[in-house]
Amino acid sequence: MKNKHAGYLIVGISVLIGFIIYSFDHALKELVSTACSHGPSCPMWGTINLQTNISLGVMVFVGFIGLYFIFFSKEEIVTKIKTVKQQIEPKKITKQNYQKIMSDLSDDEKLIFEKILEAEGTIFQSDLVDKSNLAKVKVTRLLDRLEGKGLIERKRRGMTNIVILKH
């Protein structure tokens, strides 16, 4: 919401508060005039005046805040800022970008890592077992090693795991 519109809204609320103060003040004066026979020396009249003055002070304060927003507040210019992940171009998931990492891996680890790269960084663990032609236990242990090296991450999805390449 623009500041001027907010200012007009606040001034409108201030006017509404003024109307409510007037109606309560009028109703209280009628009640006190019928209930109190002492006239202006009755303590109820003093209470009404105090409450009315405090209410008017709050109304004027709210009104001044609204007027400030209307006349003196600067408009905020909101610009969208890309998040850090969007600003930095993500690396393409290709073997060339991961050659240095792959040179430190054993043959079986390389095979598993290549299958993850071929799947563009995300693959089900059960699919890895099928594509690598290795035993489930062997694939699990290789994934444990790769996860220990900080290269991949496994997330549980139902009855299987999703293997995700860490960038």
Short mmCIF file of C-alpha atoms in Angstrom, two decimals:
data_model
loop_
_atom_site.label_atom_id
_atom_site.label_comp_id
_atom_site.label_asym_id
_atom_site.label_seq_id
_atom_site.Cartn_x
_atom_site.Cartn_y
_atom_site.Cartn_z
CA MET A 1 0.00 0.00 0.00
CA LYS A 2 1.33 3.42 -0.84
CA ASN A 3 2.09 5.76 2.03
CA LYS A 4 -0.43 8.39 0.92
CA HIS A 5 -3.21 5.82 0.79
CA ALA A 6 -2.22 4.59 4.25
CA GLY A 7 -2.26 8.20 5.47
CA TYR A 8 -5.77 8.76 4.15
CA LEU A 9 -6.87 5.53 5.78
CA ILE A 10 -5.38 6.59 9.13
CA VAL A 11 -7.02 10.03 8.92
CA GLY A 12 -10.33 8.30 8.16
CA ILE A 13 -9.87 6.12 11.23
CA SER A 14 -9.13 9.26 13.24
CA VAL A 15 -12.40 10.83 12.06
CA LEU A 16 -14.23 7.63 12.99
CA ILE A 17 -12.63 7.75 16.45
CA GLY A 18 -13.83 11.37 16.74
CA PHE A 19 -17.39 10.35 15.92
CA ILE A 20 -17.25 7.55 18.51
CA ILE A 21 -15.86 9.97 21.13
CA TYR A 22 -18.67 12.44 20.41
CA SER A 23 -21.40 9.78 20.66
CA PHE A 24 -20.02 8.31 23.91
CA ASP A 25 -19.53 11.76 25.41
CA HIS A 26 -23.09 12.76 24.53
CA ALA A 27 -24.52 9.50 25.96
CA LEU A 28 -22.48 9.78 29.17
CA LYS A 29 -23.55 13.38 29.73
CA GLU A 30 -27.19 12.35 29.42
CA LEU A 31 -26.71 9.51 31.90
CA VAL A 32 -24.85 11.67 34.41
CA SER A 33 -27.36 14.51 34.18
CA THR A 34 -30.20 12.12 35.07
CA ALA A 35 -28.25 10.14 37.69
CA CYS A 36 -26.40 12.92 39.50
CA SER A 37 -28.41 15.62 41.28
CA HIS A 38 -25.40 17.63 42.53
CA GLY A 39 -24.95 19.45 39.24
CA PRO A 40 -21.48 20.42 37.95
CA SER A 41 -19.87 19.75 41.36
CA CYS A 42 -20.56 16.00 40.95
CA PRO A 43 -17.34 13.93 40.54
CA MET A 44 -18.89 12.09 37.57
CA TRP A 45 -18.68 15.27 35.48
CA GLY A 46 -14.94 15.50 36.13
CA THR A 47 -14.47 11.89 35.08
CA ILE A 48 -16.34 12.51 31.82
CA ASN A 49 -14.15 15.52 31.04
CA LEU A 50 -10.95 13.57 31.78
CA GLN A 51 -11.99 10.63 29.61
CA THR A 52 -13.06 12.95 26.79
CA ASN A 53 -9.76 14.86 26.87
CA ILE A 54 -7.69 11.67 26.82
CA SER A 55 -9.76 10.30 23.93
CA LEU A 56 -9.42 13.54 21.97
CA GLY A 57 -5.65 13.44 22.55
CA VAL A 58 -5.46 9.92 21.11
CA MET A 59 -7.62 10.98 18.15
CA VAL A 60 -5.41 14.02 17.41
CA PHE A 61 -2.27 11.87 17.69
CA VAL A 62 -3.65 9.31 15.22
CA GLY A 63 -4.74 12.14 12.92
CA PHE A 64 -1.26 13.69 12.94
CA ILE A 65 0.28 10.32 12.08
CA GLY A 66 -2.08 10.09 9.10
CA LEU A 67 -1.24 13.64 8.00
CA TYR A 68 2.46 12.86 8.28
CA PHE A 69 2.02 9.89 5.96
CA ILE A 70 0.05 12.01 3.50
CA PHE A 71 2.39 15.00 3.30
CA PHE A 72 5.86 14.11 4.52
CA SER A 73 6.43 10.41 4.05
CA LYS A 74 8.55 9.35 1.09
CA GLU A 75 7.37 6.59 -1.21
CA GLU A 76 9.37 3.43 -0.85
CA ILE A 77 10.72 2.03 -4.05
CA VAL A 78 10.66 -1.72 -3.80
CA THR A 79 12.94 -3.60 -6.14
CA LYS A 80 13.19 -7.30 -6.43
CA ILE A 81 16.57 -8.63 -5.52
CA LYS A 82 17.51 -12.04 -6.77
CA THR A 83 18.54 -14.49 -4.12
CA VAL A 84 22.15 -15.54 -4.02
CA LYS A 85 21.35 -18.88 -5.62
CA GLN A 86 19.65 -17.15 -8.54
CA GLN A 87 22.48 -14.64 -9.00
CA ILE A 88 25.17 -17.29 -9.19
CA GLU A 89 24.88 -19.42 -12.26
CA PRO A 90 24.67 -23.02 -11.15
CA LYS A 91 27.27 -25.34 -12.62
CA LYS A 92 26.06 -27.57 -15.35
CA ILE A 93 26.07 -31.16 -14.25
CA THR A 94 28.57 -32.67 -16.67
CA LYS A 95 31.56 -34.95 -16.30
CA GLN A 96 33.92 -32.15 -17.32
CA ASN A 97 32.89 -30.04 -14.32
CA TYR A 98 33.53 -32.94 -11.94
CA GLN A 99 36.77 -34.39 -13.42
CA LYS A 100 38.94 -33.30 -10.49
CA ILE A 101 36.57 -34.88 -7.96
CA MET A 102 36.29 -38.07 -10.01
CA SER A 103 40.08 -38.47 -10.19
CA ASP A 104 40.17 -39.06 -6.40
CA LEU A 105 37.47 -41.75 -6.45
CA SER A 106 37.83 -45.52 -6.73
CA ASP A 107 36.50 -47.30 -9.83
CA ASP A 108 33.22 -48.34 -8.22
CA GLU A 109 32.72 -44.88 -6.72
CA LYS A 110 33.39 -43.37 -10.16
CA LEU A 111 30.79 -45.65 -11.71
CA ILE A 112 28.15 -44.63 -9.16
CA PHE A 113 29.12 -40.95 -9.41
CA GLU A 114 28.89 -41.07 -13.23
CA LYS A 115 25.40 -42.58 -13.03
CA ILE A 116 24.34 -39.73 -10.74
CA LEU A 117 25.82 -37.21 -13.19
CA GLU A 118 24.02 -38.87 -16.12
CA ALA A 119 20.75 -38.49 -14.20
CA GLU A 120 21.51 -34.74 -13.87
CA GLY A 121 22.26 -34.90 -10.18
CA THR A 122 19.17 -36.71 -8.84
CA ILE A 123 18.40 -40.42 -8.98
CA PHE A 124 16.64 -43.05 -6.91
CA GLN A 125 18.95 -45.44 -5.10
CA SER A 126 17.05 -48.40 -6.57
CA ASP A 127 17.69 -47.05 -10.09
CA LEU A 128 21.40 -46.81 -9.25
CA VAL A 129 21.39 -50.50 -8.32
CA ASP A 130 19.73 -51.36 -11.65
CA LYS A 131 21.98 -49.15 -13.82
CA SER A 132 25.27 -50.04 -12.15
CA ASN A 133 24.69 -53.82 -12.04
CA LEU A 134 26.13 -53.87 -8.52
CA ALA A 135 24.59 -55.47 -5.43
CA LYS A 136 22.32 -53.36 -3.22
CA VAL A 137 24.70 -53.65 -0.29
CA LYS A 138 27.68 -52.58 -2.41
CA VAL A 139 25.77 -49.56 -3.78
CA THR A 140 24.66 -48.60 -0.26
CA ARG A 141 28.22 -48.75 1.04
CA LEU A 142 29.56 -46.77 -1.94
CA LEU A 143 26.88 -44.14 -1.36
CA ASP A 144 27.86 -44.03 2.32
CA ARG A 145 31.45 -43.29 1.29
CA LEU A 146 30.40 -40.61 -1.23
CA GLU A 147 28.11 -39.08 1.38
CA GLY A 148 30.97 -39.11 3.88
CA LYS A 149 33.11 -37.20 1.38
CA GLY A 150 30.35 -34.60 1.06
CA LEU A 151 29.68 -35.27 -2.62
CA ILE A 152 26.10 -36.53 -2.37
CA GLU A 153 23.13 -36.46 -0.04
CA ARG A 154 20.47 -39.12 0.46
CA LYS A 155 16.89 -38.28 1.35
CA ARG A 156 14.30 -40.82 2.36
CA ARG A 157 11.25 -40.94 0.06
CA GLY A 158 8.81 -43.64 1.04
CA MET A 159 10.40 -47.04 0.63
CA THR A 160 13.50 -45.79 -1.23
CA ASN A 161 16.14 -43.07 -1.08
CA ILE A 162 16.74 -40.23 -3.49
CA VAL A 163 20.41 -39.56 -4.12
CA ILE A 164 21.14 -35.88 -4.73
CA LEU A 165 24.42 -34.45 -5.95
CA LYS A 166 25.76 -31.66 -3.75
CA HIS A 167 27.12 -28.69 -5.70
#
